[in-house]
PDB file of C-alpha atoms in Angstrom:
ATOM      1  CA  MET A   1       0.000   0.000   0.000  1.00 79.00           C
ATOM      2  CA  SER A   2       1.151   3.544  -0.775  1.00 92.00           C
ATOM      3  CA  PHE A   3      -0.103   6.664   0.925  1.00 96.00           C
ATOM      4  CA  VAL A   4       0.705  10.302   0.438  1.00 98.00           C
ATOM      5  CA  VAL A   5       0.817  13.265   2.769  1.00 98.00           C
ATOM      6  CA  THR A   6       0.058  16.526   0.979  1.00 98.00           C
ATOM      7  CA  LEU A   7       1.066  19.848   2.521  1.00 98.00           C
ATOM      8  CA  ILE A   8      -0.613  22.951   1.072  1.00 98.00           C
ATOM      9  CA  SER A   9      -0.383  26.650   1.837  1.00 98.00           C
ATOM     10  CA  ASN A  10      -1.916  29.725   0.277  1.00 98.00           C
ATOM     11  CA  PRO A  11       0.029  30.790  -2.848  1.00 98.00           C
ATOM     12  CA  ALA A  12      -0.167  34.365  -1.555  1.00 97.00           C
ATOM     13  CA  LYS A  13       1.530  33.272   1.700  1.00 97.00           C
ATOM     14  CA  PRO A  14       3.869  30.355   0.916  1.00 98.00           C
ATOM     15  CA  ALA A  15       4.611  28.333   4.041  1.00 98.00           C
ATOM     16  CA  VAL A  16       5.639  24.826   2.978  1.00 98.00           C
ATOM     17  CA  THR A  17       9.294  25.224   3.902  1.00 97.00           C
ATOM     18  CA  GLN A  18      12.037  22.649   3.596  1.00 97.00           C
ATOM     19  CA  ASP A  19      12.288  22.572   7.362  1.00 96.00           C
ATOM     20  CA  LEU A  20       8.600  21.733   7.664  1.00 97.00           C
ATOM     21  CA  ILE A  21       8.876  19.006   5.021  1.00 97.00           C
ATOM     22  CA  GLU A  22      11.780  17.450   6.906  1.00 97.00           C
ATOM     23  CA  LYS A  23       9.903  17.521  10.225  1.00 96.00           C
ATOM     24  CA  VAL A  24       6.866  15.802   8.704  1.00 97.00           C
ATOM     25  CA  SER A  25       9.089  13.293   6.897  1.00 97.00           C
ATOM     26  CA  ALA A  26      10.590  12.263  10.221  1.00 96.00           C
ATOM     27  CA  LEU A  27       7.137  11.164  11.419  1.00 96.00           C
ATOM     28  CA  LEU A  28       6.607   8.738   8.537  1.00 96.00           C
ATOM     29  CA  PRO A  29       7.343   4.988   8.758  1.00 95.00           C
ATOM     30  CA  ALA A  30       9.772   5.106   5.831  1.00 95.00           C
ATOM     31  CA  THR A  31      11.733   7.729   3.932  1.00 95.00           C
ATOM     32  CA  PRO A  32       9.163   9.408   1.672  1.00 97.00           C
ATOM     33  CA  LEU A  33       9.481  10.259  -1.986  1.00 97.00           C
ATOM     34  CA  ILE A  34       9.117  14.031  -1.933  1.00 98.00           C
ATOM     35  CA  LYS A  35       7.531  15.779  -4.899  1.00 98.00           C
ATOM     36  CA  GLU A  36       7.439  19.546  -4.905  1.00 98.00           C
ATOM     37  CA  LEU A  37       4.090  20.541  -6.425  1.00 98.00           C
ATOM     38  CA  LYS A  38       4.981  24.219  -6.238  1.00 98.00           C
ATOM     39  CA  ALA A  39       7.977  25.634  -4.436  1.00 98.00           C
ATOM     40  CA  GLN A  40       7.111  26.717  -0.889  1.00 98.00           C
ATOM     41  CA  VAL A  41       3.372  26.325  -1.655  1.00 98.00           C
ATOM     42  CA  ALA A  42       2.608  22.594  -1.849  1.00 98.00           C
ATOM     43  CA  ALA A  43       4.370  19.247  -1.649  1.00 98.00           C
ATOM     44  CA  ASP A  44       3.589  15.534  -1.718  1.00 98.00           C
ATOM     45  CA  LEU A  45       5.367  13.122   0.646  1.00 98.00           C
ATOM     46  CA  ARG A  46       4.694   9.623  -0.683  1.00 97.00           C
ATOM     47  CA  VAL A  47       5.425   6.443   1.270  1.00 97.00           C
ATOM     48  CA  ASP A  48       5.361   3.163  -0.654  1.00 95.00           C
ATOM     49  CA  ASN A  49       4.697  -0.325   0.683  1.00 93.00           C
ATOM     50  CA  CYS A  50       3.684   0.883   4.116  1.00 90.00           C
ATOM     51  CA  ALA A  51       0.407   1.223   5.932  1.00 89.00           C
ATOM     52  CA  LYS A  52      -0.444   4.645   7.333  1.00 91.00           C
ATOM     53  CA  PRO A  53       0.530   4.691  11.014  1.00 91.00           C
ATOM     54  CA  GLU A  54      -2.247   5.106  13.527  1.00 91.00           C
ATOM     55  CA  GLY A  55      -2.506   8.676  14.783  1.00 93.00           C
ATOM     56  CA  LEU A  56      -0.415  10.096  11.946  1.00 96.00           C
ATOM     57  CA  GLU A  57      -2.818  12.982  11.304  1.00 92.00           C
ATOM     58  CA  SER A  58      -2.632  14.248  14.874  1.00 93.00           C
ATOM     59  CA  SER A  59       1.152  13.913  14.863  1.00 95.00           C
ATOM     60  CA  VAL A  60       1.441  15.949  11.668  1.00 96.00           C
ATOM     61  CA  TYR A  61      -0.890  18.640  12.977  1.00 92.00           C
ATOM     62  CA  SER A  62       1.238  18.817  16.110  1.00 94.00           C
ATOM     63  CA  ILE A  63       4.299  19.472  13.959  1.00 92.00           C
ATOM     64  CA  LEU A  64       2.443  22.133  11.982  1.00 92.00           C
ATOM     65  CA  ALA A  65       1.559  24.028  15.163  1.00 88.00           C
ATOM     66  CA  ASP A  66       0.458  27.477  14.006  1.00 90.00           C
ATOM     67  CA  ALA A  67       1.882  27.208  10.479  1.00 96.00           C
ATOM     68  CA  PRO A  68      -0.723  28.295   7.879  1.00 97.00           C
ATOM     69  CA  VAL A  69      -0.575  24.930   6.157  1.00 98.00           C
ATOM     70  CA  ASP A  70      -3.322  22.444   5.305  1.00 97.00           C
ATOM     71  CA  VAL A  71      -2.563  18.731   5.357  1.00 97.00           C
ATOM     72  CA  PHE A  72      -4.330  15.710   3.916  1.00 97.00           C
ATOM     73  CA  ILE A  73      -3.360  12.040   4.012  1.00 97.00           C
ATOM     74  CA  GLN A  74      -4.819   9.614   1.477  1.00 96.00           C
ATOM     75  CA  PRO A  75      -4.006   6.540  -0.624  1.00 95.00           C
ATOM     76  CA  GLN A  76      -1.831   7.339  -3.616  1.00 93.00           C
ATOM     77  CA  ASN A  77      -4.060   5.489  -6.065  1.00 94.00           C
ATOM     78  CA  GLY A  78      -7.238   7.096  -7.377  1.00 95.00           C
ATOM     79  CA  ARG A  79      -6.406  10.662  -6.446  1.00 97.00           C
ATOM     80  CA  ARG A  80      -7.373  12.317  -9.710  1.00 98.00           C
ATOM     81  CA  LYS A  81     -11.108  12.780  -9.996  1.00 98.00           C
ATOM     82  CA  LYS A  82     -13.369  12.836 -13.042  1.00 98.00           C
ATOM     83  CA  LEU A  83     -16.131  15.007 -11.619  1.00 98.00           C
ATOM     84  CA  LEU A  84     -16.084  18.291  -9.706  1.00 98.00           C
ATOM     85  CA  ILE A  85     -19.300  19.354  -8.006  1.00 98.00           C
ATOM     86  CA  ALA A  86     -19.046  22.707  -6.276  1.00 98.00           C
ATOM     87  CA  ASP A  87     -21.017  25.144  -4.189  1.00 98.00           C
ATOM     88  CA  MET A  88     -20.963  28.784  -5.312  1.00 98.00           C
ATOM     89  CA  ASP A  89     -21.460  31.243  -2.440  1.00 98.00           C
ATOM     90  CA  SER A  90     -18.391  31.568  -0.200  1.00 98.00           C
ATOM     91  CA  THR A  91     -16.770  28.808  -2.236  1.00 98.00           C
ATOM     92  CA  MET A  92     -16.379  29.638  -5.931  1.00 98.00           C
ATOM     93  CA  ILE A  93     -17.100  33.277  -5.114  1.00 98.00           C
ATOM     94  CA  GLN A  94     -16.102  35.155  -1.983  1.00 98.00           C
ATOM     95  CA  GLN A  95     -19.530  36.480  -1.059  1.00 98.00           C
ATOM     96  CA  GLU A  96     -23.076  35.306  -0.310  1.00 97.00           C
ATOM     97  CA  CYS A  97     -25.171  36.656  -3.182  1.00 97.00           C
ATOM     98  CA  ILE A  98     -28.352  37.123  -1.196  1.00 97.00           C
ATOM     99  CA  ASP A  99     -26.481  39.188   1.393  1.00 97.00           C
ATOM    100  CA  GLU A 100     -25.117  41.450  -1.332  1.00 96.00           C
ATOM    101  CA  LEU A 101     -28.606  41.945  -2.812  1.00 95.00           C
ATOM    102  CA  ALA A 102     -29.852  42.779   0.669  1.00 95.00           C
ATOM    103  CA  ALA A 103     -27.240  45.522   0.895  1.00 94.00           C
ATOM    104  CA  GLU A 104     -29.130  47.387  -1.835  1.00 90.00           C
ATOM    105  CA  LEU A 105     -32.104  47.589   0.550  1.00 91.00           C
ATOM    106  CA  GLY A 106     -30.065  48.359   3.647  1.00 94.00           C
ATOM    107  CA  LEU A 107     -30.866  44.890   5.001  1.00 95.00           C
ATOM    108  CA  LYS A 108     -27.500  43.193   4.736  1.00 95.00           C
ATOM    109  CA  ASP A 109     -26.935  42.817   8.478  1.00 95.00           C
ATOM    110  CA  LYS A 110     -30.387  41.326   9.022  1.00 95.00           C
ATOM    111  CA  ILE A 111     -30.223  38.873   6.143  1.00 95.00           C
ATOM    112  CA  SER A 112     -26.583  37.908   6.617  1.00 95.00           C
ATOM    113  CA  GLU A 113     -27.358  36.869  10.203  1.00 96.00           C
ATOM    114  CA  ILE A 114     -29.975  34.427   8.892  1.00 95.00           C
ATOM    115  CA  THR A 115     -27.568  33.244   6.188  1.00 95.00           C
ATOM    116  CA  GLU A 116     -24.860  32.549   8.741  1.00 95.00           C
ATOM    117  CA  ARG A 117     -27.212  30.521  10.946  1.00 95.00           C
ATOM    118  CA  ALA A 118     -28.399  28.485   7.968  1.00 95.00           C
ATOM    119  CA  MET A 119     -24.854  27.796   6.778  1.00 95.00           C
ATOM    120  CA  ARG A 120     -23.874  26.689  10.270  1.00 94.00           C
ATOM    121  CA  GLY A 121     -26.772  24.257  10.293  1.00 95.00           C
ATOM    122  CA  GLU A 122     -28.481  25.997  13.205  1.00 96.00           C
ATOM    123  CA  ILE A 123     -31.712  26.445  11.213  1.00 95.00           C
ATOM    124  CA  GLU A 124     -33.116  24.580   8.228  1.00 95.00           C
ATOM    125  CA  PHE A 125     -31.981  25.889   4.852  1.00 95.00           C
ATOM    126  CA  GLU A 126     -35.301  25.919   2.965  1.00 95.00           C
ATOM    127  CA  PRO A 127     -37.414  28.040   5.358  1.00 95.00           C
ATOM    128  CA  ALA A 128     -34.431  30.311   5.925  1.00 96.00           C
ATOM    129  CA  LEU A 129     -34.171  30.918   2.182  1.00 96.00           C
ATOM    130  CA  ARG A 130     -37.891  31.704   1.884  1.00 97.00           C
ATOM    131  CA  GLU A 131     -37.609  34.145   4.799  1.00 96.00           C
ATOM    132  CA  ARG A 132     -34.647  35.955   3.275  1.00 97.00           C
ATOM    133  CA  VAL A 133     -36.117  36.122  -0.235  1.00 97.00           C
ATOM    134  CA  ALA A 134     -39.343  37.590   1.156  1.00 97.00           C
ATOM    135  CA  LEU A 135     -37.318  40.506   2.507  1.00 96.00           C
ATOM    136  CA  LEU A 136     -36.091  41.269  -1.016  1.00 97.00           C
ATOM    137  CA  LYS A 137     -39.603  41.920  -2.328  1.00 96.00           C
ATOM    138  CA  GLY A 138     -39.750  44.961  -4.576  1.00 96.00           C
ATOM    139  CA  LEU A 139     -36.067  45.079  -5.469  1.00 96.00           C
ATOM    140  CA  ASN A 140     -35.531  45.980  -9.130  1.00 96.00           C
ATOM    141  CA  THR A 141     -34.196  42.996 -11.047  1.00 96.00           C
ATOM    142  CA  ASP A 142     -31.609  45.131 -12.848  1.00 95.00           C
ATOM    143  CA  ILE A 143     -29.850  45.385  -9.481  1.00 96.00           C
ATOM    144  CA  ILE A 144     -28.725  41.760  -9.945  1.00 96.00           C
ATOM    145  CA  ALA A 145     -26.408  42.594 -12.851  1.00 95.00           C
ATOM    146  CA  LYS A 146     -25.052  45.580 -10.930  1.00 95.00           C
ATOM    147  CA  THR A 147     -24.425  43.392  -7.878  1.00 96.00           C
ATOM    148  CA  ILE A 148     -22.491  40.835  -9.918  1.00 97.00           C
ATOM    149  CA  GLU A 149     -20.368  43.571 -11.470  1.00 96.00           C
ATOM    150  CA  THR A 150     -19.637  45.615  -8.366  1.00 96.00           C
ATOM    151  CA  ARG A 151     -19.936  43.299  -5.362  1.00 96.00           C
ATOM    152  CA  ILE A 152     -19.025  39.760  -6.444  1.00 98.00           C
ATOM    153  CA  THR A 153     -15.443  38.515  -6.693  1.00 98.00           C
ATOM    154  CA  LEU A 154     -14.266  35.089  -7.787  1.00 98.00           C
ATOM    155  CA  THR A 155     -12.337  33.036  -5.265  1.00 98.00           C
ATOM    156  CA  PRO A 156      -8.670  32.754  -6.307  1.00 98.00           C
ATOM    157  CA  GLY A 157      -7.822  29.463  -7.981  1.00 98.00           C
ATOM    158  CA  GLY A 158     -11.343  28.671  -9.158  1.00 98.00           C
ATOM    159  CA  LYS A 159     -10.689  29.069 -12.859  1.00 98.00           C
ATOM    160  CA  GLU A 160      -7.490  27.030 -12.632  1.00 98.00           C
ATOM    161  CA  LEU A 161      -9.328  24.278 -10.753  1.00 98.00           C
ATOM    162  CA  VAL A 162     -12.155  23.969 -13.266  1.00 98.00           C
ATOM    163  CA  GLN A 163     -10.109  24.406 -16.421  1.00 98.00           C
ATOM    164  CA  THR A 164      -7.361  22.009 -15.342  1.00 98.00           C
ATOM    165  CA  MET A 165      -9.835  19.270 -14.484  1.00 98.00           C
ATOM    166  CA  LYS A 166     -11.690  19.778 -17.761  1.00 98.00           C
ATOM    167  CA  VAL A 167      -8.513  19.603 -19.845  1.00 98.00           C
ATOM    168  CA  ASN A 168      -7.807  16.305 -18.104  1.00 98.00           C
ATOM    169  CA  GLY A 169     -11.210  14.883 -19.024  1.00 98.00           C
ATOM    170  CA  GLY A 170     -13.203  16.019 -16.012  1.00 98.00           C
ATOM    171  CA  TYR A 171     -16.702  17.476 -15.817  1.00 98.00           C
ATOM    172  CA  ALA A 172     -17.541  20.487 -13.647  1.00 98.00           C
ATOM    173  CA  ALA A 173     -20.947  21.189 -12.116  1.00 98.00           C
ATOM    174  CA  LEU A 174     -21.871  24.294 -10.121  1.00 98.00           C
ATOM    175  CA  VAL A 175     -24.734  23.390  -7.779  1.00 98.00           C
ATOM    176  CA  SER A 176     -25.881  26.224  -5.562  1.00 98.00           C
ATOM    177  CA  GLY A 177     -28.518  27.009  -2.991  1.00 97.00           C
ATOM    178  CA  GLY A 178     -28.312  30.524  -4.424  1.00 97.00           C
ATOM    179  CA  PHE A 179     -29.930  31.804  -7.574  1.00 98.00           C
ATOM    180  CA  THR A 180     -29.749  31.053 -11.288  1.00 98.00           C
ATOM    181  CA  SER A 181     -29.407  34.758 -12.061  1.00 97.00           C
ATOM    182  CA  PHE A 182     -25.984  34.505 -10.402  1.00 98.00           C
ATOM    183  CA  THR A 183     -24.895  30.948 -11.175  1.00 98.00           C
ATOM    184  CA  GLN A 184     -25.401  31.376 -14.912  1.00 98.00           C
ATOM    185  CA  LYS A 185     -22.914  34.261 -14.983  1.00 98.00           C
ATOM    186  CA  ILE A 186     -20.448  32.756 -12.519  1.00 98.00           C
ATOM    187  CA  ALA A 187     -20.474  29.415 -14.327  1.00 98.00           C
ATOM    188  CA  GLU A 188     -19.718  31.214 -17.576  1.00 98.00           C
ATOM    189  CA  PHE A 189     -16.896  33.261 -16.043  1.00 97.00           C
ATOM    190  CA  ILE A 190     -15.193  30.205 -14.544  1.00 98.00           C
ATOM    191  CA  GLY A 191     -15.997  27.621 -17.210  1.00 98.00           C
ATOM    192  CA  PHE A 192     -18.373  25.162 -15.536  1.00 98.00           C
ATOM    193  CA  ASP A 193     -20.121  22.661 -17.768  1.00 98.00           C
ATOM    194  CA  GLU A 194     -23.442  23.162 -16.005  1.00 98.00           C
ATOM    195  CA  ASN A 195     -25.062  25.142 -13.230  1.00 98.00           C
ATOM    196  CA  LYS A 196     -28.138  24.549 -11.096  1.00 98.00           C
ATOM    197  CA  ALA A 197     -29.670  26.813  -8.470  1.00 98.00           C
ATOM    198  CA  ASN A 198     -32.923  28.359  -7.277  1.00 98.00           C
ATOM    199  CA  THR A 199     -35.027  30.761  -9.324  1.00 98.00           C
ATOM    200  CA  LEU A 200     -36.057  34.155  -7.987  1.00 98.00           C
ATOM    201  CA  LEU A 201     -39.611  34.972  -9.095  1.00 98.00           C
ATOM    202  CA  GLU A 202     -40.356  38.364 -10.636  1.00 96.00           C
ATOM    203  CA  GLU A 203     -43.302  40.683 -11.211  1.00 96.00           C
ATOM    204  CA  ASP A 204     -43.023  43.786 -13.418  1.00 96.00           C
ATOM    205  CA  SER A 205     -39.205  43.733 -13.343  1.00 96.00           C
ATOM    206  CA  LYS A 206     -39.159  43.544  -9.555  1.00 97.00           C
ATOM    207  CA  LEU A 207     -38.510  40.632  -7.232  1.00 97.00           C
ATOM    208  CA  SER A 208     -41.806  39.206  -5.985  1.00 97.00           C
ATOM    209  CA  GLY A 209     -40.364  38.063  -2.683  1.00 97.00           C
ATOM    210  CA  GLU A 210     -40.790  34.421  -3.611  1.00 97.00           C
ATOM    211  CA  VAL A 211     -38.547  31.643  -4.876  1.00 98.00           C
ATOM    212  CA  ALA A 212     -39.624  28.856  -7.209  1.00 97.00           C
ATOM    213  CA  GLU A 213     -40.400  25.525  -5.551  1.00 97.00           C
ATOM    214  CA  PRO A 214     -39.023  23.003  -4.877  1.00 95.00           C
ATOM    215  CA  ILE A 215     -36.023  24.720  -3.344  1.00 96.00           C
ATOM    216  CA  LEU A 216     -32.604  23.391  -4.272  1.00 96.00           C
ATOM    217  CA  GLY A 217     -31.079  22.547  -0.920  1.00 96.00           C
ATOM    218  CA  LYS A 218     -28.915  19.867   0.670  1.00 96.00           C
ATOM    219  CA  GLN A 219     -30.810  16.893  -0.755  1.00 97.00           C
ATOM    220  CA  ALA A 220     -30.902  18.353  -4.258  1.00 97.00           C
ATOM    221  CA  LYS A 221     -27.124  18.796  -4.229  1.00 98.00           C
ATOM    222  CA  LEU A 222     -26.660  15.183  -3.224  1.00 98.00           C
ATOM    223  CA  ASP A 223     -29.186  14.081  -5.851  1.00 98.00           C
ATOM    224  CA  ARG A 224     -27.305  15.895  -8.601  1.00 98.00           C
ATOM    225  CA  LEU A 225     -24.048  14.277  -7.523  1.00 98.00           C
ATOM    226  CA  ASN A 226     -25.656  10.856  -7.740  1.00 98.00           C
ATOM    227  CA  GLN A 227     -27.275  11.662 -11.082  1.00 98.00           C
ATOM    228  CA  LEU A 228     -24.012  12.846 -12.587  1.00 98.00           C
ATOM    229  CA  THR A 229     -22.059   9.785 -11.499  1.00 98.00           C
ATOM    230  CA  GLU A 230     -24.750   7.600 -13.057  1.00 98.00           C
ATOM    231  CA  GLU A 231     -24.825   9.656 -16.259  1.00 98.00           C
ATOM    232  CA  MET A 232     -21.036   9.550 -16.523  1.00 98.00           C
ATOM    233  CA  ASN A 233     -20.907   5.887 -15.502  1.00 98.00           C
ATOM    234  CA  ILE A 234     -18.370   6.571 -12.783  1.00 98.00           C
ATOM    235  CA  ALA A 235     -18.205   5.727  -9.090  1.00 98.00           C
ATOM    236  CA  LEU A 236     -18.770   8.260  -6.327  1.00 98.00           C
ATOM    237  CA  GLU A 237     -15.109   7.671  -5.493  1.00 98.00           C
ATOM    238  CA  ASP A 238     -14.265   9.457  -8.760  1.00 98.00           C
ATOM    239  CA  ALA A 239     -15.940  12.698  -7.646  1.00 98.00           C
ATOM    240  CA  ILE A 240     -14.635  15.644  -5.663  1.00 98.00           C
ATOM    241  CA  ALA A 241     -17.170  17.880  -3.899  1.00 98.00           C
ATOM    242  CA  VAL A 242     -16.437  21.231  -2.308  1.00 98.00           C
ATOM    243  CA  GLY A 243     -18.438  23.641  -0.196  1.00 98.00           C
ATOM    244  CA  ASP A 244     -18.552  25.600   3.036  1.00 98.00           C
ATOM    245  CA  GLY A 245     -22.043  25.346   4.482  1.00 97.00           C
ATOM    246  CA  ALA A 246     -24.342  22.834   6.115  1.00 96.00           C
ATOM    247  CA  ASN A 247     -26.360  22.447   2.916  1.00 97.00           C
ATOM    248  CA  ASP A 248     -23.192  21.111   1.251  1.00 98.00           C
ATOM    249  CA  LEU A 249     -22.590  18.370   3.806  1.00 97.00           C
ATOM    250  CA  ALA A 250     -24.505  15.565   2.116  1.00 98.00           C
ATOM    251  CA  MET A 251     -22.619  15.858  -1.168  1.00 98.00           C
ATOM    252  CA  ILE A 252     -19.304  16.424   0.616  1.00 98.00           C
ATOM    253  CA  CYS A 253     -19.749  13.249   2.663  1.00 98.00           C
ATOM    254  CA  ALA A 254     -20.901  11.179  -0.329  1.00 98.00           C
ATOM    255  CA  ALA A 255     -18.156  12.126  -2.794  1.00 98.00           C
ATOM    256  CA  GLY A 256     -14.916  10.180  -2.982  1.00 98.00           C
ATOM    257  CA  LEU A 257     -13.120  13.330  -1.868  1.00 98.00           C
ATOM    258  CA  GLY A 258     -15.224  15.815   0.081  1.00 98.00           C
ATOM    259  CA  VAL A 259     -13.574  19.141   0.826  1.00 98.00           C
ATOM    260  CA  ALA A 260     -14.656  21.676   3.441  1.00 98.00           C
ATOM    261  CA  PHE A 261     -13.363  24.974   2.036  1.00 98.00           C
ATOM    262  CA  HIS A 262     -12.889  27.697   4.673  1.00 98.00           C
ATOM    263  CA  ALA A 263     -16.002  26.081   6.070  1.00 98.00           C
ATOM    264  CA  LYS A 264     -18.348  26.378   8.993  1.00 96.00           C
ATOM    265  CA  PRO A 265     -17.319  24.240  12.011  1.00 95.00           C
ATOM    266  CA  LYS A 266     -20.024  21.604  11.478  1.00 95.00           C
ATOM    267  CA  VAL A 267     -18.866  21.071   7.901  1.00 97.00           C
ATOM    268  CA  ALA A 268     -15.165  21.021   8.708  1.00 96.00           C
ATOM    269  CA  ALA A 269     -15.767  18.451  11.442  1.00 96.00           C
ATOM    270  CA  GLN A 270     -17.352  15.959   9.027  1.00 97.00           C
ATOM    271  CA  ALA A 271     -15.481  16.466   5.753  1.00 97.00           C
ATOM    272  CA  ARG A 272     -12.620  14.163   4.800  1.00 95.00           C
ATOM    273  CA  ALA A 273     -10.446  17.099   3.717  1.00 98.00           C
ATOM    274  CA  LYS A 274     -10.290  20.607   5.147  1.00 97.00           C
ATOM    275  CA  ILE A 275      -8.785  23.617   3.412  1.00 98.00           C
ATOM    276  CA  ASN A 276      -8.497  26.434   5.914  1.00 97.00           C
ATOM    277  CA  HIS A 277      -5.558  28.321   4.440  1.00 98.00           C
ATOM    278  CA  GLY A 278      -5.178  27.592   0.717  1.00 97.00           C
ATOM    279  CA  ASP A 279      -7.153  28.904  -2.232  1.00 98.00           C
ATOM    280  CA  LEU A 280      -9.077  26.709  -4.672  1.00 98.00           C
ATOM    281  CA  THR A 281      -5.903  25.444  -6.357  1.00 98.00           C
ATOM    282  CA  ALA A 282      -5.569  23.377  -3.168  1.00 98.00           C
ATOM    283  CA  LEU A 283      -8.099  20.986  -4.705  1.00 98.00           C
ATOM    284  CA  LEU A 284      -5.686  20.377  -7.575  1.00 98.00           C
ATOM    285  CA  TYR A 285      -2.783  19.747  -5.220  1.00 98.00           C
ATOM    286  CA  LEU A 286      -4.992  17.279  -3.317  1.00 98.00           C
ATOM    287  CA  GLN A 287      -5.353  15.396  -6.597  1.00 98.00           C
ATOM    288  CA  GLY A 288      -1.599  15.360  -7.161  1.00 98.00           C
ATOM    289  CA  TYR A 289      -1.414  18.006  -9.867  1.00 98.00           C
ATOM    290  CA  SER A 290       1.801  20.036 -10.032  1.00 98.00           C
ATOM    291  CA  TYR A 291       1.645  23.757 -10.674  1.00 98.00           C
ATOM    292  CA  ASP A 292       3.163  23.284 -14.118  1.00 97.00           C
ATOM    293  CA  GLU A 293       0.101  21.197 -15.039  1.00 98.00           C
ATOM    294  CA  PHE A 294      -2.351  23.985 -14.199  1.00 98.00           C
ATOM    295  CA  VAL A 295      -4.365  25.564 -16.966  1.00 97.00           C
ATOM    296  CA  THR A 296      -4.080  29.256 -16.164  1.00 87.00           C
ATOM    297  CA  SER A 297      -5.504  30.974 -19.256  1.00 75.00           C
TER     298      SER A 297
END
């Protein structure tokens, strides 16, 4: 059996030093084969013909101490995935779209508090979405385009993640509890093959305060993951899922590699992989891609 320890830092704050690599190497049951994925940013430490020692994760985290480095330990085989299924808000983009729309009505603080509770899993997603959308009633729909242009920023590494996986035969699906008026644009910007989300209902070019039913929530995200693996004739093990909120948990736990990305505590506690420091290129390093394999155009 071969396993690999991957160390990842944020490209904007490289922290995978040679000293750190040597300290982690000393914890392993055999001398690892070290592959630099990007200098000072990410590295693989592969150990062949050895089982992963019990308690290795906690030992590595002890070595990391306060270093801004994410770590993941997995079998070497089967790392590269054929399907990416991703959340949008606070994952592929750096904001929550409904909170930014609320800002146009002076309601951002009120709505963002509900959003935060829903993402933490403290309240159910579907009724929380209906409550927040109702507060947007009367907002001009042309504000949506303005919000995308002036308030929404892509999360660093997202384009590289999607484009690199696609060039290598992967399929990319954006599945959001947000709104199609946002996902359609974001999916186009980044290069997703498909996008699914909720639909804001309109009356006379204004938001009606209602969202089309049924609401796309946690179960719908999981359902789309299962549908895609069936359509592509691949196993769930061949999928990587990423998100930050409680409504992402089902797909994160079902996918072969589920990643909690700068996630809420409940999500981070249950996901196989946690990225607390890196950007979205971390998901490529988790799959064993080197920086020189990234598609950056």
